[in-house]
Short mmCIF file of C-alpha atoms in Angstrom, two decimals:
data_model
loop_
_atom_site.label_atom_id
_atom_site.label_comp_id
_atom_site.label_asym_id
_atom_site.label_seq_id
_atom_site.Cartn_x
_atom_site.Cartn_y
_atom_site.Cartn_z
CA MET A 1 -13.72 -4.41 20.69
CA ALA A 2 -10.70 -5.07 19.50
CA ASN A 3 -10.43 -2.05 16.89
CA ASP A 4 -10.68 -1.92 13.68
CA VAL A 5 -12.41 -5.16 12.89
CA LYS A 6 -12.74 -6.25 9.39
CA PRO A 7 -15.07 -9.42 8.09
CA ARG A 8 -13.96 -10.06 4.23
CA VAL A 9 -15.63 -12.85 2.56
CA LYS A 10 -15.32 -14.55 -0.94
CA VAL A 11 -18.32 -16.38 -2.32
CA PRO A 12 -18.94 -16.76 -6.29
CA LYS A 13 -21.74 -15.10 -7.56
CA SER A 14 -23.57 -17.35 -9.28
CA ALA A 15 -24.04 -21.35 -9.16
CA LYS A 16 -25.89 -24.06 -10.83
CA ALA A 17 -28.35 -25.58 -8.56
CA GLY A 18 -27.28 -28.46 -6.27
CA GLU A 19 -23.39 -26.72 -6.77
CA VAL A 20 -20.67 -27.29 -4.83
CA VAL A 21 -19.27 -24.30 -3.67
CA VAL A 22 -15.87 -23.07 -2.22
CA LEU A 23 -16.58 -20.06 0.15
CA LYS A 24 -13.41 -18.48 1.90
CA THR A 25 -13.51 -16.05 4.57
CA LEU A 26 -10.93 -13.33 6.81
CA ILE A 27 -11.22 -10.98 9.26
CA SER A 28 -8.49 -8.72 10.99
CA HIS A 29 -8.61 -9.85 14.29
CA PRO A 30 -5.75 -9.86 17.15
CA MET A 31 -6.61 -13.40 19.05
CA GLU A 32 -5.64 -12.57 21.95
CA THR A 33 -4.77 -15.95 23.58
CA GLY A 34 -5.03 -14.66 27.66
CA LEU A 35 -1.40 -16.32 28.16
CA ARG A 36 0.64 -13.35 27.09
CA LYS A 37 2.01 -11.49 29.33
CA ASP A 38 3.31 -7.28 28.73
CA SER A 39 6.36 -5.47 29.68
CA LYS A 40 5.10 -5.14 32.73
CA GLY A 41 4.72 -8.64 33.43
CA GLU A 42 1.47 -9.09 33.91
CA LEU A 43 -1.84 -10.92 32.00
CA VAL A 44 -2.87 -9.19 28.32
CA PRO A 45 -6.24 -10.51 28.80
CA ARG A 46 -8.04 -12.23 26.12
CA SER A 47 -9.70 -11.29 23.41
CA ILE A 48 -10.69 -13.81 20.88
CA ILE A 49 -13.70 -14.51 18.10
CA ASN A 50 -15.07 -17.61 19.43
CA ARG A 51 -16.96 -19.32 17.14
CA PHE A 52 -18.14 -18.76 13.09
CA THR A 53 -20.62 -19.44 11.91
CA CYS A 54 -22.43 -19.66 7.96
CA ASP A 55 -25.25 -19.69 7.02
CA PHE A 56 -27.90 -20.03 4.26
CA ASN A 57 -30.93 -18.89 3.29
CA GLY A 58 -31.85 -18.81 7.65
CA LYS A 59 -30.55 -22.95 6.40
CA ASN A 60 -27.07 -23.46 8.91
CA VAL A 61 -24.16 -24.50 6.73
CA ILE A 62 -21.28 -24.15 9.32
CA ASP A 63 -20.50 -23.45 13.06
CA VAL A 64 -17.34 -23.04 14.32
CA THR A 65 -15.92 -23.02 18.51
CA LEU A 66 -12.94 -21.45 17.90
CA GLN A 67 -10.04 -21.35 20.50
CA PRO A 68 -6.74 -19.11 21.90
CA ALA A 69 -4.30 -21.32 20.24
CA VAL A 70 -6.09 -19.92 16.10
CA SER A 71 -3.82 -17.11 15.17
CA THR A 72 -4.23 -13.62 14.44
CA ASN A 73 -7.05 -12.33 10.80
CA PRO A 74 -8.45 -16.39 11.76
CA TYR A 75 -9.26 -17.61 7.70
CA PHE A 76 -11.99 -20.14 6.94
CA GLU A 77 -12.62 -21.73 3.57
CA PHE A 78 -15.51 -24.41 3.70
CA GLU A 79 -17.50 -25.87 0.87
CA ALA A 80 -21.36 -25.61 0.28
CA VAL A 81 -23.89 -26.96 -1.18
CA VAL A 82 -25.87 -24.03 -3.53
CA PRO A 83 -29.68 -25.63 -4.04
CA GLU A 84 -31.56 -22.57 -4.63
CA ALA A 85 -30.54 -19.05 -5.33
CA GLY A 86 -30.66 -16.70 -1.95
CA GLU A 87 -27.89 -15.09 0.11
CA PHE A 88 -24.99 -17.06 2.63
CA LYS A 89 -24.80 -15.14 6.07
CA PHE A 90 -21.16 -15.11 7.94
CA THR A 91 -21.07 -14.60 11.31
CA TRP A 92 -18.41 -13.83 14.06
CA TYR A 93 -18.40 -13.55 17.54
CA ASP A 94 -16.06 -11.25 19.68
CA ASP A 95 -15.60 -12.53 23.97
CA ASP A 96 -16.91 -9.10 24.01
CA GLY A 97 -19.92 -9.88 23.17
CA SER A 98 -19.00 -7.99 19.75
CA VAL A 99 -21.36 -9.50 16.67
CA TYR A 100 -19.44 -8.92 13.20
CA GLU A 101 -21.37 -10.12 10.44
CA ASP A 102 -21.39 -9.83 6.11
CA ALA A 103 -23.64 -11.33 3.04
CA LYS A 104 -23.50 -12.60 -0.60
CA ALA A 105 -25.94 -13.25 -2.35
CA ILE A 106 -25.65 -15.99 -4.80
CA ALA A 107 -27.40 -16.47 -7.93
CA ILE A 108 -28.72 -19.15 -9.85
CA ALA A 109 -26.81 -19.07 -13.59
CA MET B 1 30.12 -24.14 -7.15
CA LYS B 2 32.72 -24.65 -5.12
CA GLN B 3 31.33 -26.76 -2.39
CA ARG B 4 30.17 -29.10 -5.99
CA THR B 5 33.71 -30.40 -6.41
CA ILE B 6 34.23 -31.18 -3.16
CA LYS B 7 31.12 -33.41 -3.16
CA THR B 8 32.36 -35.64 -5.88
CA ALA B 9 33.33 -38.39 -3.34
CA LEU B 10 30.44 -38.76 -2.01
CA THR B 11 27.10 -41.05 -3.49
CA VAL B 12 24.48 -40.28 -5.75
CA THR B 13 21.81 -40.21 -3.30
CA ALA B 14 23.93 -37.47 -1.75
CA LEU B 15 25.00 -35.77 -4.66
CA PHE B 16 22.09 -34.96 -5.58
CA GLY B 17 20.23 -33.94 -2.71
CA LEU B 18 23.43 -32.04 -1.91
CA ALA B 19 23.30 -30.34 -5.74
CA PHE B 20 19.95 -29.26 -4.88
CA ALA B 21 20.36 -27.91 -1.48
CA GLY B 22 23.22 -26.51 -2.77
CA THR B 23 22.38 -24.67 -6.06
CA ALA B 24 17.73 -24.09 -7.06
CA MET B 25 16.89 -24.07 -4.00
CA ALA B 26 19.39 -20.90 -3.66
CA GLU B 27 18.37 -19.05 -6.93
CA ALA B 28 15.91 -16.38 -7.05
CA VAL B 29 12.95 -19.17 -8.94
CA GLU B 30 12.15 -18.61 -12.24
CA ASP B 31 8.14 -18.14 -12.40
CA THR B 32 5.58 -15.53 -12.80
CA LEU B 33 3.55 -13.31 -10.63
CA VAL B 34 -0.14 -12.59 -12.44
CA ILE B 35 -2.47 -11.36 -9.87
CA ASP B 36 -6.23 -11.22 -11.72
CA GLY B 37 -4.67 -11.62 -15.19
CA VAL B 38 -2.89 -8.49 -15.32
CA GLU B 39 1.70 -9.83 -14.75
CA ILE B 40 3.19 -7.99 -12.28
CA THR B 41 7.44 -7.10 -12.98
CA THR B 42 9.58 -9.11 -11.00
CA ARG B 43 12.57 -9.25 -12.68
CA ALA B 44 14.60 -6.49 -14.86
CA ALA B 45 17.42 -4.99 -16.33
CA ALA B 46 19.27 -3.43 -13.01
CA PRO B 47 19.36 0.09 -13.53
CA ALA B 48 22.18 1.77 -14.43
CA HIS B 49 23.83 3.17 -11.81
CA LEU B 50 23.90 -0.43 -10.23
CA GLU B 51 25.95 -0.94 -13.60
CA GLY B 52 28.69 -3.13 -11.69
CA ALA B 53 27.51 -3.74 -8.70
CA LEU B 54 24.11 -6.23 -9.92
CA ASP B 55 23.26 -7.05 -13.30
CA GLU B 56 19.20 -7.94 -13.16
CA ILE B 57 16.77 -7.10 -10.10
CA ARG B 58 14.54 -9.55 -8.99
CA SER B 59 11.73 -9.02 -6.74
CA GLY B 60 12.05 -10.21 -3.46
CA TRP B 61 8.39 -12.59 -4.78
CA LEU B 62 10.61 -14.81 -6.15
CA TYR B 63 13.00 -15.65 -3.29
CA ARG B 64 10.24 -16.82 -0.96
CA GLU B 65 9.00 -20.74 -1.23
CA ALA B 66 5.56 -21.73 -3.15
CA ASP B 67 2.85 -21.60 -1.23
CA THR B 68 3.55 -17.76 0.02
CA ARG B 69 4.43 -17.25 -3.67
CA VAL B 70 0.92 -18.02 -4.54
CA MET B 71 -0.65 -16.40 -1.54
CA GLN B 72 0.64 -13.60 -3.05
CA ALA B 73 -0.92 -14.18 -6.50
CA ASP B 74 -4.08 -14.62 -4.63
CA ASP B 75 -6.19 -10.68 -3.46
CA PHE B 76 -8.61 -12.95 -1.54
CA ASP B 77 -5.57 -15.46 -0.19
CA ASN B 78 -3.69 -12.38 -0.03
CA PRO B 79 -4.19 -11.66 4.19
CA GLY B 80 -2.15 -8.57 3.63
CA MET B 81 -5.60 -7.63 1.26
CA ILE B 82 -7.47 -6.62 3.89
CA PHE B 83 -5.93 -3.52 5.53
CA VAL B 84 -6.48 -2.45 1.69
CA ASP B 85 -10.37 -2.24 3.03
CA ARG B 86 -9.06 -0.71 6.39
CA GLY B 87 -7.76 1.85 4.52
CA LEU B 88 -10.56 2.46 2.69
CA ASP B 89 -12.46 2.64 5.47
CA SER B 90 -10.53 5.39 6.41
CA TRP B 91 -9.63 7.28 3.11
CA ASN B 92 -13.42 7.85 3.71
CA ALA B 93 -13.77 8.89 7.83
CA VAL B 94 -13.72 12.41 8.00
CA ASP B 95 -11.20 13.40 11.99
CA GLY B 96 -9.54 16.78 12.29
CA THR B 97 -11.53 20.30 12.90
CA GLU B 98 -11.52 21.37 9.31
CA GLY B 99 -13.96 18.78 8.83
CA LYS B 100 -13.10 16.10 5.91
CA SER B 101 -11.68 13.03 4.52
CA CYS B 102 -8.85 12.73 2.22
CA ALA B 103 -12.54 12.02 0.25
CA SER B 104 -13.01 15.42 0.15
CA CYS B 105 -10.27 16.73 -1.45
CA HIS B 106 -9.08 13.76 -3.25
CA GLU B 107 -12.88 11.86 -4.16
CA GLY B 108 -11.53 8.22 -4.47
CA PRO B 109 -7.96 6.54 -3.52
CA GLU B 110 -7.63 5.79 -7.82
CA ALA B 111 -6.06 9.89 -7.36
CA MET B 112 -3.37 7.99 -5.88
CA ALA B 113 -2.59 6.69 -8.87
CA GLY B 114 1.41 6.14 -9.65
CA LEU B 115 1.93 7.62 -6.47
CA ARG B 116 3.96 4.61 -4.88
CA ALA B 117 6.17 4.11 -8.43
CA VAL B 118 7.50 7.51 -7.63
CA THR B 119 8.21 8.41 -4.03
CA PRO B 120 10.26 9.27 -1.42
CA ARG B 121 10.75 11.88 -3.78
CA VAL B 122 11.00 15.43 -3.41
CA ASP B 123 8.75 17.55 -3.57
CA ALA B 124 8.68 20.66 -5.88
CA LYS B 125 7.14 23.27 -3.81
CA SER B 126 8.78 22.44 0.07
CA GLY B 127 12.15 20.83 -1.61
CA LYS B 128 11.69 18.30 1.42
CA LEU B 129 12.50 14.80 0.41
CA MET B 130 8.53 12.86 1.02
CA ASN B 131 7.17 9.14 1.80
CA ILE B 132 3.83 8.32 1.26
CA GLU B 133 4.34 8.52 5.16
CA GLY B 134 5.19 11.85 4.41
CA TYR B 135 2.68 13.03 2.38
CA VAL B 136 -0.46 11.32 4.95
CA ASN B 137 0.88 13.48 7.56
CA ASP B 138 1.74 16.38 5.72
CA CYS B 139 -2.27 15.80 4.26
CA ARG B 140 -3.86 15.00 7.72
CA THR B 141 -2.09 18.03 10.20
CA THR B 142 -1.82 21.00 6.68
CA ARG B 143 -5.39 20.24 5.40
CA MET B 144 -7.29 18.67 7.53
CA GLY B 145 -6.56 19.85 10.99
CA ALA B 146 -6.22 16.36 12.33
CA GLU B 147 -3.10 14.72 14.51
CA ALA B 148 0.02 12.75 12.48
CA TRP B 149 -0.25 9.19 12.20
CA GLY B 150 2.37 6.53 13.78
CA GLY B 151 4.95 6.29 10.88
CA ARG B 152 4.87 2.50 11.11
CA SER B 153 0.73 2.55 13.17
CA ASP B 154 -1.66 0.72 11.51
CA LYS B 155 -3.20 3.78 10.83
CA MET B 156 -0.80 4.17 8.37
CA THR B 157 -0.14 0.95 6.50
CA ASP B 158 -3.71 0.45 6.63
CA MET B 159 -3.56 3.83 4.29
CA MET B 160 -0.39 2.94 2.86
CA ALA B 161 -1.92 -0.40 1.12
CA LEU B 162 -4.29 0.89 0.11
CA ILE B 163 -2.33 3.67 -1.87
CA ALA B 164 0.32 1.00 -2.80
CA VAL B 165 -2.68 -1.09 -4.74
CA GLN B 166 -3.25 1.49 -6.94
CA SER B 167 -0.11 1.85 -8.07
CA ARG B 168 -0.01 -2.18 -8.55
CA GLY B 169 1.51 -2.83 -11.63
CA GLN B 170 3.67 0.39 -12.21
CA LEU B 171 7.72 0.26 -11.91
CA MET B 172 9.38 1.60 -9.85
CA ASN B 173 11.14 5.27 -10.79
CA VAL B 174 12.29 7.00 -8.51
CA ALA B 175 13.88 10.68 -9.31
CA ILE B 176 17.89 10.19 -7.88
CA ASP B 177 19.02 13.34 -9.83
CA GLY B 178 18.50 17.30 -9.62
CA ALA B 179 17.28 17.69 -6.67
CA ALA B 180 17.00 14.59 -5.12
CA ALA B 181 20.40 13.81 -6.23
CA PRO B 182 21.91 14.85 -2.78
CA PHE B 183 18.93 12.43 -1.04
CA PHE B 184 20.72 9.55 -3.36
CA GLU B 185 24.37 9.78 -2.65
CA LYS B 186 23.41 9.53 1.84
CA GLY B 187 21.58 6.99 0.92
CA LYS B 188 24.02 5.32 -0.82
CA GLU B 189 26.67 5.94 1.55
CA ILE B 190 24.40 4.61 4.03
CA TYR B 191 23.65 1.05 1.99
CA TYR B 192 27.16 0.61 1.97
CA SER B 193 28.49 1.23 5.13
CA ARG B 194 29.20 -1.21 7.71
CA PHE B 195 27.18 -1.46 11.63
CA GLY B 196 26.61 -3.24 14.36
CA GLN B 197 28.72 -5.45 16.25
CA LEU B 198 28.55 -7.53 13.31
CA GLU B 199 29.66 -5.09 11.41
CA LEU B 200 27.00 -5.70 8.76
CA SER B 201 26.49 -3.23 5.16
CA CYS B 202 22.82 -3.45 3.11
CA ALA B 203 24.99 -4.68 0.65
CA SER B 204 27.41 -7.02 2.72
CA CYS B 205 23.56 -9.51 2.48
CA HIS B 206 21.39 -8.25 0.13
CA GLU B 207 24.30 -7.01 -3.18
CA GLN B 208 26.44 -9.77 -2.05
CA ASN B 209 25.26 -12.80 -0.65
CA ASN B 210 21.04 -13.19 -2.19
CA GLY B 211 20.40 -15.97 -2.20
CA ASN B 212 22.75 -17.47 -0.19
CA TYR B 213 20.79 -17.98 2.87
CA ILE B 214 21.12 -16.36 6.91
CA ARG B 215 21.09 -18.62 9.26
CA SER B 216 17.56 -20.55 7.25
CA ASP B 217 16.29 -17.99 5.89
CA HIS B 218 16.35 -16.73 2.42
CA LEU B 219 17.58 -13.82 1.37
CA SER B 220 16.93 -11.55 -0.65
CA GLN B 221 18.46 -8.55 -3.48
CA GLY B 222 16.23 -6.27 -0.01
CA GLN B 223 14.47 -4.58 -3.03
CA THR B 224 10.64 -2.46 -1.43
CA ASN B 225 8.70 -2.48 -4.60
CA GLY B 226 6.38 -4.87 -2.45
CA PHE B 227 6.03 -2.60 0.19
CA PRO B 228 3.89 -2.38 2.09
CA VAL B 229 4.30 -6.05 2.98
CA TYR B 230 2.07 -8.69 4.86
CA ARG B 231 4.76 -10.48 6.81
CA LEU B 232 3.42 -13.95 7.61
CA LYS B 233 5.89 -13.92 11.11
CA ASP B 234 4.12 -10.40 12.19
CA ALA B 235 0.47 -11.20 11.12
CA SER B 236 0.25 -7.71 9.98
CA LEU B 237 1.59 -4.66 7.50
CA THR B 238 5.11 -3.86 7.48
CA THR B 239 7.17 -0.33 6.51
CA PRO B 240 10.15 -0.34 4.53
CA GLN B 241 10.99 1.69 7.02
CA GLY B 242 9.97 -0.56 10.22
CA ARG B 243 11.60 -3.07 7.95
CA PHE B 244 14.62 -0.87 8.16
CA VAL B 245 15.08 -0.71 11.38
CA GLY B 246 14.51 -4.50 12.26
CA CYS B 247 17.58 -5.22 9.73
CA VAL B 248 19.93 -2.52 11.52
CA ARG B 249 18.78 -3.70 14.55
CA ASP B 250 19.75 -7.61 13.78
CA THR B 251 23.36 -6.25 13.03
CA ARG B 252 23.10 -5.65 16.59
CA ALA B 253 23.09 -1.58 15.77
CA GLU B 254 21.26 1.34 17.82
CA THR B 255 19.39 2.05 14.77
CA PHE B 256 17.84 5.08 13.51
CA LYS B 257 14.17 5.98 13.46
CA ALA B 258 11.69 5.40 11.26
CA GLY B 259 11.30 9.05 9.81
CA SER B 260 14.91 9.91 9.87
CA ASP B 261 16.25 11.82 7.40
CA GLU B 262 18.27 8.68 7.23
CA PHE B 263 16.17 6.30 6.70
CA ASN B 264 14.37 8.96 4.24
CA ALA B 265 17.31 9.17 2.53
CA LEU B 266 18.15 5.31 2.37
CA GLU B 267 14.54 4.79 1.35
CA LEU B 268 15.43 6.54 -1.60
CA TYR B 269 18.49 5.15 -2.17
CA VAL B 270 17.19 1.99 -1.73
CA ALA B 271 13.93 2.27 -3.65
CA SER B 272 15.93 4.40 -6.78
CA ARG B 273 17.51 -0.11 -7.27
CA GLY B 274 14.50 -1.44 -7.49
CA ASN B 275 13.52 1.03 -10.46
CA GLY B 276 12.04 -1.23 -13.10
CA LEU B 277 10.20 -3.53 -11.04
CA ALA B 278 6.85 -3.40 -10.96
CA VAL B 279 4.82 -2.07 -7.59
CA GLU B 280 2.73 -5.03 -6.13
CA GLY B 281 0.32 -3.79 -4.19
CA VAL B 282 0.59 -6.17 -0.66
CA SER B 283 3.03 -7.93 -0.83
CA VAL B 284 3.56 -11.75 0.80
CA ARG B 285 6.98 -12.24 2.92
CA ASN B 286 7.62 -14.75 5.58
#
């Protein structure tokens, strides 16, 4: 696992039924491209987050494929419709097989 | 201003364009930094010891582009805040032979409130000049029985970010008299000494030319109130001493080492030039 990977998400605490809310996510990750060489001239192995998903009550909201050109500490901002109270689940998939998860509940106001 | 008189011969459009580049862009902006509804002091009257050098002290935030300034004003958009979260994990993690974490003695990180605003300072017990890195490593080696962290390591910068956030909004107020006086004088001497093949002192850029451009970079006053800072070009946190190393290197000099007596003294002196500006927690710069 890339060391000290830490996800962060921002979800409003509540919304009206059917309202469109803005979600923001950030994860600390070096996103090593696999194209750089170290001081000895050897390739630094690729180590990136290759997929990011967000689900709401089991239903997929967004599913993103990431490529090596995405910068360090990838940040996503996107919108989702909130039909009912529930939980947003965020998942990041690392090249090395690690999976990082976070979840935030949202209430109907 | 001298340039402007020459420009009068140019067309009106060109005049507007150049005058804009010459004045509005070069000076620090008029803007207010508000984070979570709290206004952060980014301008203040210069402390007494800067009389004749600077009239007003300004945070580097005022010299950055609008999108960078906005990024810092929101704790989620500020990428530096993720390292505060990581610092909190370290704070609670047991390490070393004594089986202790930071939290074992200090409880919450709130216990560190105010520390960032008064460091570097001369420790009353040991008589040594201590910055945050010094205090963290002192705790780790003497109380936790753990290994010292490197002064610019991720673990250290995460912890510095966590400690800095506790003092956000408090005004910098490092002591420069009494036991600190010799360090202050030494730091001042380094600040005004020219280094490297380019023969630049800190003052050459940050005192005499702040607001002007050095290549495409807008020179600030070199204040340290915002440190540790998230640098967009590095996508990571930088410490004051890490920044000193970069600056002195850019004069094409052999630099002092981070953590050396010279840079410790300089850190105190530079911090004292910002007495009156608010600690920004983790700032965002380019």
